GROMACS .gro file of C-alpha atoms in nm:
model
  182
    1MET     CA    1   8.792   9.384  11.974
    2ILE     CA    2   9.006   9.130  12.156
    3TYR     CA    3   9.374   9.113  12.061
    4LEU     CA    4   9.577   8.804  12.146
    5ILE     CA    5   9.956   8.819  12.134
    6GLY     CA    6  10.098   8.473  12.181
    7GLY     CA    7  10.421   8.295  12.115
    8SER     CA    8  10.736   8.170  12.271
    9SER     CA    9  10.915   8.312  12.570
   10HIS     CA   10  11.152   8.607  12.520
   11VAL     CA   11  11.011   8.721  12.183
   12GLY     CA   12  10.874   9.054  12.308
   13LYS     CA   13  10.506   8.972  12.369
   14THR     CA   14  10.481   9.188  12.681
   15TYR     CA   15  10.672   9.474  12.521
   16PHE     CA   16  10.450   9.473  12.212
   17ALA     CA   17  10.132   9.442  12.424
   18GLN     CA   18  10.245   9.750  12.618
   19LYS     CA   19  10.316   9.935  12.293
   20LEU     CA   20   9.978   9.831  12.154
   21MET     CA   21   9.804   9.944  12.474
   22GLU     CA   22   9.968  10.286  12.439
   23LYS     CA   23   9.872  10.314  12.071
   24ILE     CA   24   9.505  10.213  12.089
   25SER     CA   25   9.427  10.291  12.456
   26VAL     CA   26   9.313   9.938  12.537
   27SER     CA   27   9.408   9.759  12.860
   28TYR     CA   28   9.613   9.444  12.849
   29ILE     CA   29   9.647   9.140  13.068
   30SER     CA   30   9.964   8.940  13.095
   31LEU     CA   31   9.869   8.575  13.123
   32ASP     CA   32  10.177   8.533  13.345
   33HIS     CA   33   9.993   8.736  13.612
   34LEU     CA   34   9.688   8.513  13.587
   35LYS     CA   35   9.913   8.206  13.604
   36MET     CA   36  10.080   8.333  13.920
   37GLY     CA   37   9.742   8.404  14.078
   38PHE     CA   38   9.645   8.039  14.038
   39ILE     CA   39   9.985   7.915  14.159
   40ARG     CA   40  10.010   8.145  14.462
   41THR     CA   41   9.653   8.075  14.579
   42GLY     CA   42   9.709   7.700  14.553
   43MET     CA   43   9.425   7.665  14.302
   44THR     CA   44   9.660   7.447  14.096
   45ASP     CA   45   9.951   7.219  14.174
   46LEU     CA   46  10.120   7.330  13.854
   47THR     CA   47  10.441   7.530  13.889
   48VAL     CA   48  10.617   7.799  13.688
   49ASN     CA   49  10.803   7.517  13.513
   50ASP     CA   50  10.488   7.348  13.379
   51ASP     CA   51  10.429   7.575  13.078
   52ARG     CA   52  10.257   7.322  12.852
   53GLU     CA   53  10.025   7.192  13.123
   54MET     CA   54   9.958   7.549  13.241
   55ARG     CA   55   9.853   7.645  12.887
   56TYR     CA   56   9.571   7.390  12.893
   57PHE     CA   57   9.478   7.458  13.256
   58LEU     CA   58   9.467   7.835  13.214
   59PHE     CA   59   9.307   7.887  12.874
   60PRO     CA   60   8.950   7.786  12.966
   61TYR     CA   61   8.953   8.072  13.219
   62VAL     CA   62   9.108   8.307  12.963
   63ALA     CA   63   8.839   8.210  12.711
   64GLU     CA   64   8.566   8.306  12.959
   65ILE     CA   65   8.736   8.641  13.025
   66ILE     CA   66   8.741   8.699  12.648
   67LYS     CA   67   8.373   8.604  12.610
   68THR     CA   68   8.277   8.837  12.895
   69ALA     CA   69   8.470   9.127  12.743
   70ILE     CA   70   8.307   9.069  12.405
   71GLU     CA   71   7.959   9.042  12.558
   72ASN     CA   72   8.023   9.367  12.748
   73GLU     CA   73   8.147   9.530  12.425
   74GLN     CA   74   8.487   9.593  12.579
   75ASN     CA   75   8.824   9.585  12.408
   76LEU     CA   76   9.113   9.393  12.560
   77ILE     CA   77   9.467   9.280  12.481
   78LEU     CA   78   9.588   8.949  12.626
   79GLU     CA   79   9.946   8.834  12.591
   80GLY     CA   80  10.136   8.527  12.692
   81CYS     CA   81  10.267   8.186  12.602
   82TYR     CA   82   9.952   8.022  12.741
   83ILE     CA   83   9.742   8.040  12.425
   84PRO     CA   84   9.708   7.687  12.285
   85LYS     CA   85   9.685   7.600  11.917
   86GLU     CA   86   9.323   7.495  11.976
   87TRP     CA   87   9.229   7.840  12.110
   88LYS     CA   88   8.963   7.893  11.841
   89SER     CA   89   8.771   7.583  11.952
   90HIS     CA   90   8.668   7.768  12.271
   91PHE     CA   91   8.457   8.018  12.075
   92ASP     CA   92   8.150   8.030  11.853
   93GLU     CA   93   8.175   8.227  11.530
   94LYS     CA   94   8.007   8.530  11.694
   95TYR     CA   95   8.304   8.553  11.931
   96LEU     CA   96   8.573   8.466  11.676
   97GLU     CA   97   8.477   8.762  11.457
   98LYS     CA   98   8.572   8.987  11.753
   99ILE     CA   99   8.913   8.826  11.815
  100LYS     CA  100   9.239   8.899  11.633
  101ALA     CA  101   9.549   8.697  11.717
  102VAL     CA  102   9.915   8.697  11.626
  103PHE     CA  103  10.189   8.463  11.746
  104ILE     CA  104  10.545   8.593  11.762
  105VAL     CA  105  10.833   8.351  11.711
  106MET     CA  106  11.205   8.371  11.641
  107SER     CA  107  11.385   8.164  11.381
  108GLU     CA  108  11.645   7.914  11.493
  109ASP     CA  109  11.910   8.107  11.301
  110TYR     CA  110  11.814   8.432  11.473
  111LEU     CA  111  11.820   8.271  11.817
  112ARG     CA  112  12.157   8.102  11.763
  113LYS     CA  113  12.315   8.427  11.642
  114ASN     CA  114  12.150   8.657  11.898
  115ILE     CA  115  12.093   8.457  12.218
  116ASP     CA  116  12.298   8.703  12.426
  117LYS     CA  117  12.090   8.995  12.298
  118VAL     CA  118  11.766   8.804  12.361
  119ALA     CA  119  11.876   8.734  12.719
  120SER     CA  120  11.986   9.095  12.778
  121GLU     CA  121  11.645   9.230  12.671
  122ALA     CA  122  11.445   8.997  12.898
  123ASN     CA  123  11.369   9.271  13.152
  124VAL     CA  124  11.270   9.548  12.911
  125ILE     CA  125  10.912   9.569  13.050
  126GLU     CA  126  10.908   9.343  13.354
  127LYS     CA  127  11.173   9.231  13.600
  128ARG     CA  128  11.202   8.859  13.563
  129ILE     CA  129  11.292   8.671  13.879
  130ALA     CA  130  11.554   8.397  13.834
  131ASP     CA  131  11.523   8.402  13.456
  132THR     CA  132  11.751   8.160  13.276
  133VAL     CA  133  11.753   8.163  12.898
  134ASP     CA  134  11.773   7.810  12.756
  135LEU     CA  135  11.866   7.837  12.387
  136GLU     CA  136  11.750   7.490  12.286
  137ARG     CA  137  11.418   7.533  12.468
  138LEU     CA  138  11.360   7.869  12.298
  139ILE     CA  139  11.431   7.714  11.959
  140PHE     CA  140  11.196   7.424  12.030
  141CYS     CA  141  10.918   7.652  12.159
  142SER     CA  142  10.947   7.899  11.870
  143LYS     CA  143  10.920   7.613  11.619
  144MET     CA  144  10.622   7.471  11.808
  145PHE     CA  145  10.437   7.805  11.821
  146LYS     CA  146  10.500   7.860  11.450
  147GLU     CA  147  10.370   7.511  11.364
  148ASN     CA  148  10.069   7.564  11.593
  149ALA     CA  149   9.987   7.899  11.432
  150VAL     CA  150  10.003   7.749  11.084
  151GLU     CA  151   9.795   7.447  11.190
  152SER     CA  152   9.528   7.662  11.355
  153GLY     CA  153   9.518   7.919  11.075
  154SER     CA  154   9.640   8.195  11.307
  155GLU     CA  155   9.863   8.482  11.203
  156TYR     CA  156  10.227   8.463  11.305
  157LEU     CA  157  10.533   8.682  11.278
  158GLU     CA  158  10.876   8.522  11.262
  159ILE     CA  159  11.168   8.737  11.370
  160ASP     CA  160  11.468   8.657  11.154
  161GLY     CA  161  11.766   8.872  11.068
  162GLU     CA  162  11.727   9.203  11.247
  163PHE     CA  163  11.518   9.282  11.555
  164ASP     CA  164  11.383   9.616  11.435
  165ILE     CA  165  11.125   9.714  11.699
  166ASP     CA  166  10.941   9.964  11.480
  167LYS     CA  167  10.925   9.730  11.181
  168ILE     CA  168  10.807   9.440  11.398
  169PHE     CA  169  10.541   9.656  11.564
  170LYS     CA  170  10.412   9.775  11.226
  171GLU     CA  171  10.386   9.413  11.114
  172ILE     CA  172  10.197   9.322  11.433
  173LEU     CA  173   9.955   9.610  11.368
  174HIS     CA  174   9.906   9.483  11.014
  175LYS     CA  175   9.844   9.125  11.125
  176LEU     CA  176   9.597   9.243  11.391
  177GLU     CA  177   9.428   9.462  11.127
  178ILE     CA  178   9.491   9.784  11.318
  179GLU     CA  179   9.514  10.091  11.099
  180GLY     CA  180   9.770  10.368  11.124
  181GLU     CA  181  10.132  10.423  11.199
  182ASN     CA  182  10.296  10.366  11.534
   0.00000   0.00000   0.00000
């Protein structure tokens, strides 16, 4: 099975991919690493600031990685903000039945009330270099990812109220149709 964890920046995608990897013993790929490979090798003129354009540049490669893993009967977790709303259009039905996806977003209310906490947790799994948290951009991106998930018929999880890691992880497991407790 292929598990996609998408959504806006700073919502915990990498953390939850790591937790999922530990639970089900399946490797994960951060799409940020793939992005940096293309940037650092000069295979694209896009920069770390070109998130939307990078999403559409990167996903055709990601789709072929997914197809290869499925054809090889391998399981894989991929996480990142580079999964476009049209992600399903890259796959035939035989592939789609082997892919589960969830998009994580935060409500505007949650972000406005907890932006300092969101910023302080940015390095929980990875050290971010020169990371600046832009509240209005996070609000915009979370709304966009939620709308995209609804439009594409993908599962999404909106964090609102309390950021309860265990509760959120259980909900992710449910949405990805993974049995058992964390």
